[in-house]
Short mmCIF file of C-alpha atoms in Angstrom, two decimals:
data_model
loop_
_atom_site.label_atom_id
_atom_site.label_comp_id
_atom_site.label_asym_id
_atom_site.label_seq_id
_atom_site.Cartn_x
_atom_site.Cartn_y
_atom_site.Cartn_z
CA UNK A 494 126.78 7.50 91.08
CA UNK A 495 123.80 5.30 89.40
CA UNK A 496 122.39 1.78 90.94
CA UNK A 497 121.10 -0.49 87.71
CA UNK A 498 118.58 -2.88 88.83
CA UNK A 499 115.99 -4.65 86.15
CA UNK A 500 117.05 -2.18 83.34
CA UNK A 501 116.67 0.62 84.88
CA UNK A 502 119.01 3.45 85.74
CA UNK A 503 118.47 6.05 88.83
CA UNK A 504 120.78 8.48 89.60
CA UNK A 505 121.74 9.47 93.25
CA UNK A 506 120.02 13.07 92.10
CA UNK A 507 117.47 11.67 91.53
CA UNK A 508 116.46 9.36 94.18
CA UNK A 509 117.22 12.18 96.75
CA UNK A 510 115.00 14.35 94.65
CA UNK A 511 112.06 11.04 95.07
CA UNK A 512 112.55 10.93 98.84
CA UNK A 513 112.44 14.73 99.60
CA UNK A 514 109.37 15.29 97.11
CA UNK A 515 106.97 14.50 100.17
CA UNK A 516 109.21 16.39 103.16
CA UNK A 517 108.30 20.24 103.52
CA UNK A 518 110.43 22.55 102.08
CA UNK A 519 113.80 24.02 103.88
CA UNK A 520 112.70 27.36 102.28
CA UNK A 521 110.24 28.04 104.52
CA UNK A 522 112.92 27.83 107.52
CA UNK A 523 114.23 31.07 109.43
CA UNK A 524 116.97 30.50 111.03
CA UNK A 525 118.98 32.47 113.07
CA UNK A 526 122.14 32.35 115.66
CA UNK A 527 121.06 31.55 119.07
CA UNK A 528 123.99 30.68 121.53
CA UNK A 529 127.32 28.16 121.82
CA UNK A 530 127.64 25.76 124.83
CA UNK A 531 131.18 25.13 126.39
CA UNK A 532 131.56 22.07 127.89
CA UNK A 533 134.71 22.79 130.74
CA UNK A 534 136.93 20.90 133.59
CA UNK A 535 134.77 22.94 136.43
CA UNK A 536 133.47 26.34 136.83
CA UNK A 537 133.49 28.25 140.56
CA UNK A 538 129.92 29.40 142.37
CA UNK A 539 128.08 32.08 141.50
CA UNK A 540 129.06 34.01 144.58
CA UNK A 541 132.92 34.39 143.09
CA UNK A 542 131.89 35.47 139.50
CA UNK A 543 129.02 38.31 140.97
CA UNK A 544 132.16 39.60 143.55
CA UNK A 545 134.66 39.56 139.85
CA UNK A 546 130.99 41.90 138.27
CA UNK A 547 131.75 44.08 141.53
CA UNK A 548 134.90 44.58 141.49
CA UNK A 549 134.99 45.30 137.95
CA UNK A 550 132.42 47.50 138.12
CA UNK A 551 134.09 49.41 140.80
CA UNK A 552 137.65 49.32 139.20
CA UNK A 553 136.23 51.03 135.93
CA UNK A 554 134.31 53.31 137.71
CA UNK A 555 137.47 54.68 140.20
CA UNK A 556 139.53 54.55 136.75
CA UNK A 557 136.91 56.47 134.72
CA UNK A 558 136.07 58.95 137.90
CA UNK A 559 139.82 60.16 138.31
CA UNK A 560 140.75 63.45 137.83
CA UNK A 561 143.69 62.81 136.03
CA UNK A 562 144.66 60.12 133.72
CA UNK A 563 146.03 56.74 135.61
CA UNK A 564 149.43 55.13 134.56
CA UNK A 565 149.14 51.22 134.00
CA UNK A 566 151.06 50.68 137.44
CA UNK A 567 148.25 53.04 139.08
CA UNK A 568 145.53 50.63 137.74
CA UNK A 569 147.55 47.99 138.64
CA UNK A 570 147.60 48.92 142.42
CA UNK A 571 144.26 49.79 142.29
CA UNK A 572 143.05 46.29 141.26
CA UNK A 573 145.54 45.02 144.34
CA UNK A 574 143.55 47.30 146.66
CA UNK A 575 139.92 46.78 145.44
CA UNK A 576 140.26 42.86 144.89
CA UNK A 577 143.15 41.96 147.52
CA UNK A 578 144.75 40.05 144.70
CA UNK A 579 148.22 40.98 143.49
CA UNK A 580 148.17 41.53 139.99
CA UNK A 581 150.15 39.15 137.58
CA UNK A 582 154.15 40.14 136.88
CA UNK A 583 153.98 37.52 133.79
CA UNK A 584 155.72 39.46 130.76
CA UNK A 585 153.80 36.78 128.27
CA UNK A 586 150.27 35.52 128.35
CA UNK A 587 149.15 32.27 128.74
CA UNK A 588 145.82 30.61 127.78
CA UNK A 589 146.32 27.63 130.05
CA UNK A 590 144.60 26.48 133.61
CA UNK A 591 142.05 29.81 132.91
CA UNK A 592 138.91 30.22 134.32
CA UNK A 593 136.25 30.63 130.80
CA UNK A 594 134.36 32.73 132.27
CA UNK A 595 136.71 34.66 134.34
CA UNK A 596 138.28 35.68 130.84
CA UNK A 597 135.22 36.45 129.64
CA UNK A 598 134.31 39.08 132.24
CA UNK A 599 137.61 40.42 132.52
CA UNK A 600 138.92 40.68 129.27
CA UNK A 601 135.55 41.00 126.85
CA UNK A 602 133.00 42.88 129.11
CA UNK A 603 130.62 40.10 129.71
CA UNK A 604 128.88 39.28 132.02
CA UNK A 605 126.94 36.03 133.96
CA UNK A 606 123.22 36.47 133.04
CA UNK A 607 121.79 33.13 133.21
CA UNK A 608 122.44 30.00 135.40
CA UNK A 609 121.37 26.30 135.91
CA UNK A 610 122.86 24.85 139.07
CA UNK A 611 122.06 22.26 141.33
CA UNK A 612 119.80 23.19 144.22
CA UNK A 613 119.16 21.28 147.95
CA UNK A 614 116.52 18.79 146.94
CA UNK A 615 117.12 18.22 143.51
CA UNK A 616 119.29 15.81 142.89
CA UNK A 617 118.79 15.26 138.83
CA UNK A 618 120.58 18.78 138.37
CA UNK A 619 123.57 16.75 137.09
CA UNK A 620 126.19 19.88 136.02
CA UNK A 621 126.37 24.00 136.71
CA UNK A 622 126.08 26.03 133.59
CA UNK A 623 126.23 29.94 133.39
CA UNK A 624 125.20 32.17 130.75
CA UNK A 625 127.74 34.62 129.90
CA UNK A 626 126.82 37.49 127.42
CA UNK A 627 127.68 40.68 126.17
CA UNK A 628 125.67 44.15 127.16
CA UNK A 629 122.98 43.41 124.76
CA UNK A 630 121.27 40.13 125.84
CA UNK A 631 120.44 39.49 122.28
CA UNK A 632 123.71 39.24 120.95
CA UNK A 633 126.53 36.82 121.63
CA UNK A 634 125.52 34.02 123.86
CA UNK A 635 128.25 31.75 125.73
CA UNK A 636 126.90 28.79 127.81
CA UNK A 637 129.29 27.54 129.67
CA UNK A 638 129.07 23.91 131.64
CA UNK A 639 131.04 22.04 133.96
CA UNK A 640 129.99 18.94 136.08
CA UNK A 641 128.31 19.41 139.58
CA UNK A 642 130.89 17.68 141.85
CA UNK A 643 130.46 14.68 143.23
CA UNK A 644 128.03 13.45 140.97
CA UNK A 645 126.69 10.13 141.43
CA UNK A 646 126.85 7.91 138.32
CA UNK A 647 123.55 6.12 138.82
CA UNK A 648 121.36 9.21 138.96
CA UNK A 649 118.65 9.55 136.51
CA UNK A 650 119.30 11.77 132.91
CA UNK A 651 118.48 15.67 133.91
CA UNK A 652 114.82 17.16 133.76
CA UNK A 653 116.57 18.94 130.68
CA UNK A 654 118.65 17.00 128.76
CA UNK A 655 120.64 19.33 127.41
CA UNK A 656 121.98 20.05 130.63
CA UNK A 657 122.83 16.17 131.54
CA UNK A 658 125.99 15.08 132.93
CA UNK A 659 126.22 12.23 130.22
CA UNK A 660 126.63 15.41 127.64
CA UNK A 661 129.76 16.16 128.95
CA UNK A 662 131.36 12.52 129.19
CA UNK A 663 130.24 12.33 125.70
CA UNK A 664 132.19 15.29 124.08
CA UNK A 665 135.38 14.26 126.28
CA UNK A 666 135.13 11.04 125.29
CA UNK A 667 135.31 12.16 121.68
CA UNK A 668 137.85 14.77 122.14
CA UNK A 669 140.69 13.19 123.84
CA UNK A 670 139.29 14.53 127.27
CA UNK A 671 139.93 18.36 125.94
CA UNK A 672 137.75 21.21 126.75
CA UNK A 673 135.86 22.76 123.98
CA UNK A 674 132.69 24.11 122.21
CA UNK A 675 130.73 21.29 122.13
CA UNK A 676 127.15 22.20 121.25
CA UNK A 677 126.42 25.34 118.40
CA UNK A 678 122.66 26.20 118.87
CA UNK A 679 119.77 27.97 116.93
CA UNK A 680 116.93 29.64 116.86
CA UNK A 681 114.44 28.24 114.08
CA UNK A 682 110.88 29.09 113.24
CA UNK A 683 109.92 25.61 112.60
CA UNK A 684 112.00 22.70 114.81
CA UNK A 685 109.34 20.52 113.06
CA UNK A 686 110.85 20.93 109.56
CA UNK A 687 113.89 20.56 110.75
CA UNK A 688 113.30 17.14 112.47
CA UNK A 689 111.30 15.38 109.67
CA UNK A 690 114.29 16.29 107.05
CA UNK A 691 116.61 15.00 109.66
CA UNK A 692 114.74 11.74 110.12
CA UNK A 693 114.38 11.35 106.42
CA UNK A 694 117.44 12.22 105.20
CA UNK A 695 120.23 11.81 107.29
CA UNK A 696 118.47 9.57 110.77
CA UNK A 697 122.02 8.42 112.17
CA UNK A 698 122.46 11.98 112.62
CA UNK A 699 119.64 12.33 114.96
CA UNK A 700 120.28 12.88 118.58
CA UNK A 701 117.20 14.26 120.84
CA UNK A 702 114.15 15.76 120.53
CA UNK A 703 111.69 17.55 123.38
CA UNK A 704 109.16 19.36 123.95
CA UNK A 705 109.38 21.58 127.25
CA UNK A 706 106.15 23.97 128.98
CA UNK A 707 107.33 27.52 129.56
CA UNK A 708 105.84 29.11 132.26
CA UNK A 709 103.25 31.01 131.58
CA UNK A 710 102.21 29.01 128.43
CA UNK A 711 103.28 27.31 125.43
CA UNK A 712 106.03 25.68 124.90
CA UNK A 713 109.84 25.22 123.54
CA UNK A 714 111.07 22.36 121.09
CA UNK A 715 114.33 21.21 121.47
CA UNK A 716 116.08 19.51 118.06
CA UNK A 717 119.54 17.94 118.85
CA UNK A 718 121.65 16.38 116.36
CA UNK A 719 124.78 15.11 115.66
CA UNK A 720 127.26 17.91 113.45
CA UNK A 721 129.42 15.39 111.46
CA UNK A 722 129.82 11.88 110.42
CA UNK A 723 132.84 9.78 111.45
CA UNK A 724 135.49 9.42 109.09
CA UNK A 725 135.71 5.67 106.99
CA UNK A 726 133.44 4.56 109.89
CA UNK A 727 130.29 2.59 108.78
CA UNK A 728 127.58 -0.67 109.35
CA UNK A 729 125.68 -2.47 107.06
CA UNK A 730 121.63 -2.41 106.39
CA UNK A 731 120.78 -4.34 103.40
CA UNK A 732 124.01 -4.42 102.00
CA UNK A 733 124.47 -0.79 101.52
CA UNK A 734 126.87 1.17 104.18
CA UNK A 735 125.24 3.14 106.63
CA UNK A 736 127.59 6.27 107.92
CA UNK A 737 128.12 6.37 111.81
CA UNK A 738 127.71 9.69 113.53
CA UNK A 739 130.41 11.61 115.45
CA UNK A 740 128.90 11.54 118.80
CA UNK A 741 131.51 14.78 119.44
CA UNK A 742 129.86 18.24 118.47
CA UNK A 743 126.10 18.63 117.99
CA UNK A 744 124.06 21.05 116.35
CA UNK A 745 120.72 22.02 118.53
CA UNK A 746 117.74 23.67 116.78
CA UNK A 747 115.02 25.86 119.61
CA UNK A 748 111.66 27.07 118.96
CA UNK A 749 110.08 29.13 121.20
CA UNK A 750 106.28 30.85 120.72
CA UNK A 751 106.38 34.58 121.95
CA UNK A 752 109.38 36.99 122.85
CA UNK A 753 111.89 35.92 125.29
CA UNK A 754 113.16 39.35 125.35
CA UNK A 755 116.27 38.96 124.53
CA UNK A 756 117.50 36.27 126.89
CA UNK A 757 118.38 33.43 125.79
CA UNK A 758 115.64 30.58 124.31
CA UNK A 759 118.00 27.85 125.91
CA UNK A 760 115.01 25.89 128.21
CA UNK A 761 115.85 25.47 132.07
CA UNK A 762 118.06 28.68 132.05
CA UNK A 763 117.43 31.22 134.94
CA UNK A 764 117.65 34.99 134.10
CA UNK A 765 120.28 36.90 136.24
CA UNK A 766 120.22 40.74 136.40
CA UNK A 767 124.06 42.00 135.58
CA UNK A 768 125.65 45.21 135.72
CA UNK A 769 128.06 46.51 133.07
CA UNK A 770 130.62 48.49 133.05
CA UNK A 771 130.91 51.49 131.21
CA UNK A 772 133.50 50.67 128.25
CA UNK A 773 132.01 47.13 127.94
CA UNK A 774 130.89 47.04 124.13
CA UNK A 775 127.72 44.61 122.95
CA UNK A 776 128.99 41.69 120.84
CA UNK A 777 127.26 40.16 117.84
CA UNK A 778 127.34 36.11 116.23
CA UNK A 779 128.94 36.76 112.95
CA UNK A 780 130.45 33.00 112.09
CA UNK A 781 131.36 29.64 113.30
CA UNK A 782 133.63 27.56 112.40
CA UNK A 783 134.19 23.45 111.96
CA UNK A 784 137.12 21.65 111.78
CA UNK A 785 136.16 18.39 109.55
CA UNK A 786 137.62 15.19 107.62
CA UNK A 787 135.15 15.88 104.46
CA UNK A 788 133.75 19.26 104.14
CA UNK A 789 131.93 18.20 101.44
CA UNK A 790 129.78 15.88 102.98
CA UNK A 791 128.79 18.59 106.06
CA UNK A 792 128.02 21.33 103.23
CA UNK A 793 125.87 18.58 101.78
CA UNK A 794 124.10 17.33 104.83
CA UNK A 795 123.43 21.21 106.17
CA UNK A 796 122.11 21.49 102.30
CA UNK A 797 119.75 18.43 102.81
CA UNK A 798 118.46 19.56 105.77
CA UNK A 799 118.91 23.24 106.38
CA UNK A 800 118.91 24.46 102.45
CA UNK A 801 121.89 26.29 103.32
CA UNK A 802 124.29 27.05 100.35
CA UNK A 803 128.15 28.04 99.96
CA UNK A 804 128.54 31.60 99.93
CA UNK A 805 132.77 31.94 99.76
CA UNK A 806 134.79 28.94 98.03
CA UNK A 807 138.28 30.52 99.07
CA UNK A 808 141.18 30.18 96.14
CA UNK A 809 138.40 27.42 94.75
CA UNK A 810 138.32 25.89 98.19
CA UNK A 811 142.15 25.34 98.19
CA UNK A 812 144.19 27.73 101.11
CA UNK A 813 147.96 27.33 101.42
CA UNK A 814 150.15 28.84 103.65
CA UNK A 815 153.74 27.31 103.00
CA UNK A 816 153.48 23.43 103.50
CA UNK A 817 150.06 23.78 105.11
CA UNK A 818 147.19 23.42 102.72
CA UNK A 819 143.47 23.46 103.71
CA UNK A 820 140.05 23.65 101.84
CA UNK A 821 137.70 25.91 103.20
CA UNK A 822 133.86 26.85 102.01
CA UNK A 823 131.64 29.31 104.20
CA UNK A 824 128.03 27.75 103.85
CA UNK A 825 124.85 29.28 105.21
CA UNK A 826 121.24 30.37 104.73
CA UNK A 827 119.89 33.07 102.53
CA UNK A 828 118.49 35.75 105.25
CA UNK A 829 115.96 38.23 104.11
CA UNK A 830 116.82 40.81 106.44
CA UNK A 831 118.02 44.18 104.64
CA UNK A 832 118.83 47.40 106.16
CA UNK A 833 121.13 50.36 105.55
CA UNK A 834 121.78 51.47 109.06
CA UNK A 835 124.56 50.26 110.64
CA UNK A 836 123.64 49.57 114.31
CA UNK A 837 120.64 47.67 112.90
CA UNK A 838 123.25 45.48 110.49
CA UNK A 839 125.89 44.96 113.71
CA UNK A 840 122.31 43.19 115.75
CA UNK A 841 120.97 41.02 113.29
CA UNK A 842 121.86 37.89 113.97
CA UNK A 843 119.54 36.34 110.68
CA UNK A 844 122.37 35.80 108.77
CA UNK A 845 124.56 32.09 108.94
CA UNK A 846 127.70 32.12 108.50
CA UNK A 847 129.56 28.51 109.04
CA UNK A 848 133.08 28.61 107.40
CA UNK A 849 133.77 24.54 107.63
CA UNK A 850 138.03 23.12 106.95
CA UNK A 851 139.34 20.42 105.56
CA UNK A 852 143.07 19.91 105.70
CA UNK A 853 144.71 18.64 102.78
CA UNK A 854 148.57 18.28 104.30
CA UNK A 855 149.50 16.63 107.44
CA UNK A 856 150.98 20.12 108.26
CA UNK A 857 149.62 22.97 109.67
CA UNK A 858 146.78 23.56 112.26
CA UNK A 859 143.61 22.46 110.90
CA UNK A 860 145.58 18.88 110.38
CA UNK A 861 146.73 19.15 114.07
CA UNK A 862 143.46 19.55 115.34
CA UNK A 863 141.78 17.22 113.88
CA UNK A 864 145.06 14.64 114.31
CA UNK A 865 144.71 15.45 118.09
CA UNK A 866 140.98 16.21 118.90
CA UNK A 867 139.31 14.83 116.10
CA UNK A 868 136.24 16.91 114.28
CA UNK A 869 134.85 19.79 116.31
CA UNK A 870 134.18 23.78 116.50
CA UNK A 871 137.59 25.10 115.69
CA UNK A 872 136.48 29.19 117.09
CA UNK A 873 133.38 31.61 116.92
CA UNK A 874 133.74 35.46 115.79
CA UNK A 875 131.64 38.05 116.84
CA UNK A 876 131.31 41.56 115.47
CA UNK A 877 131.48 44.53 118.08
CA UNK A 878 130.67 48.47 116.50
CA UNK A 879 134.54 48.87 117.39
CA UNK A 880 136.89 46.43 116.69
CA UNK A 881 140.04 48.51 117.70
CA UNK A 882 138.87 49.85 121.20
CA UNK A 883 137.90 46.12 122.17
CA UNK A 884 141.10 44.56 121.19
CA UNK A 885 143.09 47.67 123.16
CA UNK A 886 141.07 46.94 126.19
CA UNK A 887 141.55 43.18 126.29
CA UNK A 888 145.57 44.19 126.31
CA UNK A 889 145.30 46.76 128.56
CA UNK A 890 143.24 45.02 131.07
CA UNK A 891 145.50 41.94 130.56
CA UNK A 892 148.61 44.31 131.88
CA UNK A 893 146.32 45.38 134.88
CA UNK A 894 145.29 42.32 136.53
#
């Protein structure tokens, strides 16, 4: 692409490399995964998921105390008699009218370990959210968020915005009123960097941006943008087309001065002691993945703004499976972090990974998606030290209760 004006030629290459020569450099950026928000139909009180820890706790802990090994019908009774609930006869699973976090207690390990709900007094606490991790506090972290009920529509936007009621009507709104990730968040070194490339490069994009005091001192900066832009969807400035954002899925950027110890950086969380169980197994970010109309143009804008490169072109970016055909790139950063011990290489959470689709067939399921929700987070994956034992306990737990 070249504009000709008073004969002269520019390329596009060029005139990106002009208005980038005064931003500071994307090199400079750590970035690292932080935590994925859930935006859901409703969630229960925190009372019902801390009696689910119990009873969890205590099943394992009858189960694992037995002197002899327990059949699956033993287990099965024994859930009946610890939780009063009769345990389900269904012969197949299925995914639908679940409880998010529920599943993620039961089935995974995890635990609640963080909350934001409304409290008697405060009435600009617009939704309940709950923090549901893994053992390690470091490692995977799940926000989950649901309205607070009976919200009233003229109440002012949330001390924290990220927690506001008008998030939620947002991502529905954009996903034909469908549940979903809806938020994919990070921790950076530098928000700052972040924001200025943003604003320079790719300002539609742009969402939020606040500062918050942390107790005890300092501060944490809160970058919000928008993931993708919207598909043949434009306005004119000057006569040149200016792309709209997909006001859908946002990407949020945290920094935070000091340690937070592991929780996580998310301002206007509160920290929740948890108890594990005993086979419960620490989980670990490892990628993320988007769902898009032009994967080109997302691997460019993370570029832009992030530096990130693509790591894996699959089949030259081309993926078929019978009529279905998809393009797929994993793009990320270039981490620094080395190490040849293993436990050290299952933490680290320094290394992006964002595998982003493209379909190329009006078959198959990245098509579907996108036909019926539009762009968005299509799953996460998360390493675990043993991949086998987790999977076997999701089943077998599945059978119990």
């Amino acid at each position: 692409i070249v504009s000709v004006s008073s004969g002269t030629v520019t390329s596009a290459a060029a005139k990106k490399t002009m208005s980038t020569s005064f931003l500071p450099s994307a090199k400079d950026l750590q970035v690292s995964f932080s935590h994925v928000q859930l935006y859901v139909d409703r969630v229960e009180s925190l009372d019902v998921y801390k009696k689910l820890e119990d009873d969890l706790n205590h099943f394992h802990a009858r189960v694992s105390s037995s002197a002899s090994p327990l059949t699956v019908d033993d287990k099965r009774r024994l859930w009946e008699a610890l939780t009063g609930t009769c345990p389900s006869t269904q012969t197949s699973f299925s995914p639908h009218n679940r409880d998010a976090i529920k599943q993620l207690m039961v089935g995974f390990g995890f635990r609640v370990t963080g909350y934001r709900i409304p409290e008697e007094g405060n009435d600009r606490v617009t939704t309940r959210s709950f923090l549901v991790t893994s053992r390690d506090l470091s490692g995977v972290q799940i926000v989950v968020t649901a309205s607070a009920s009976a919200v009233n529509e003229n109440l002012t936007q949330d001390d924290y915005i990220h927690f506001d009621v008008g998030h939620l009507r947002q991502f529905f709104y954009h996903h034909a009123n469908r549940q979903g990730i809806a938020v994919l968040g990070f921790a950076v070194n530098d928000v700052d960097i972040i924001r200025r490339r943003y604003q320079s490069l790719h300002p539609n994009l742009v969402h939020s941006y606040h500062s918050y005091e942390k107790q005890g001192g300092g501060c944490a900066k809160v970058l919000q943008v928008f993931a993708y832009y919207c598909r043949d969807v434009s306005s004119q400035r000057d006569g040149a087309a200016i792309k709209q954002p997909d006001k859908g899925t946002l990407l949020r950027f945290v920094e935070v001065g000091g340690d937070s110890n592991g929780f996580c950086i998310l301002p206007g969380l509160e920290k929740l002691d948890a108890v594990f169980d005993s086979v419960s197994q620490p989980a670990y970010c490892d990628h993320w993945v988007s769902n898009v109309f032009s994967r080109t143009e997302f691997i460019s804008t993370l570029e832009d703004t992030l530096g990130f490169t693509p790591k894996v072109d699959f089949n030259a970016g081309v993926v078929a499976a019978g009529e279905a055909q998809i393009e797929s790139t994993v793009t990320g950063n270039s981490s620094l972090f080395e190490t040849g011990d293993k436990i050290e290489a299952l933490r680290d959470q320094s290394q992006i990974f964002l595998p982003i689709n493209n379909a190329l067939s009006k078959v198959g399921h990245v098509h579907g998606f996108l036909e019926e929700i539009g762009q968005g987070v299509q799953h996460v994956a998360s390493r675990v030290d043993n991949l086998v034992e987790f999977v076997e306990r999701c089943n077998r737990i599945r059978e119990i209760t």
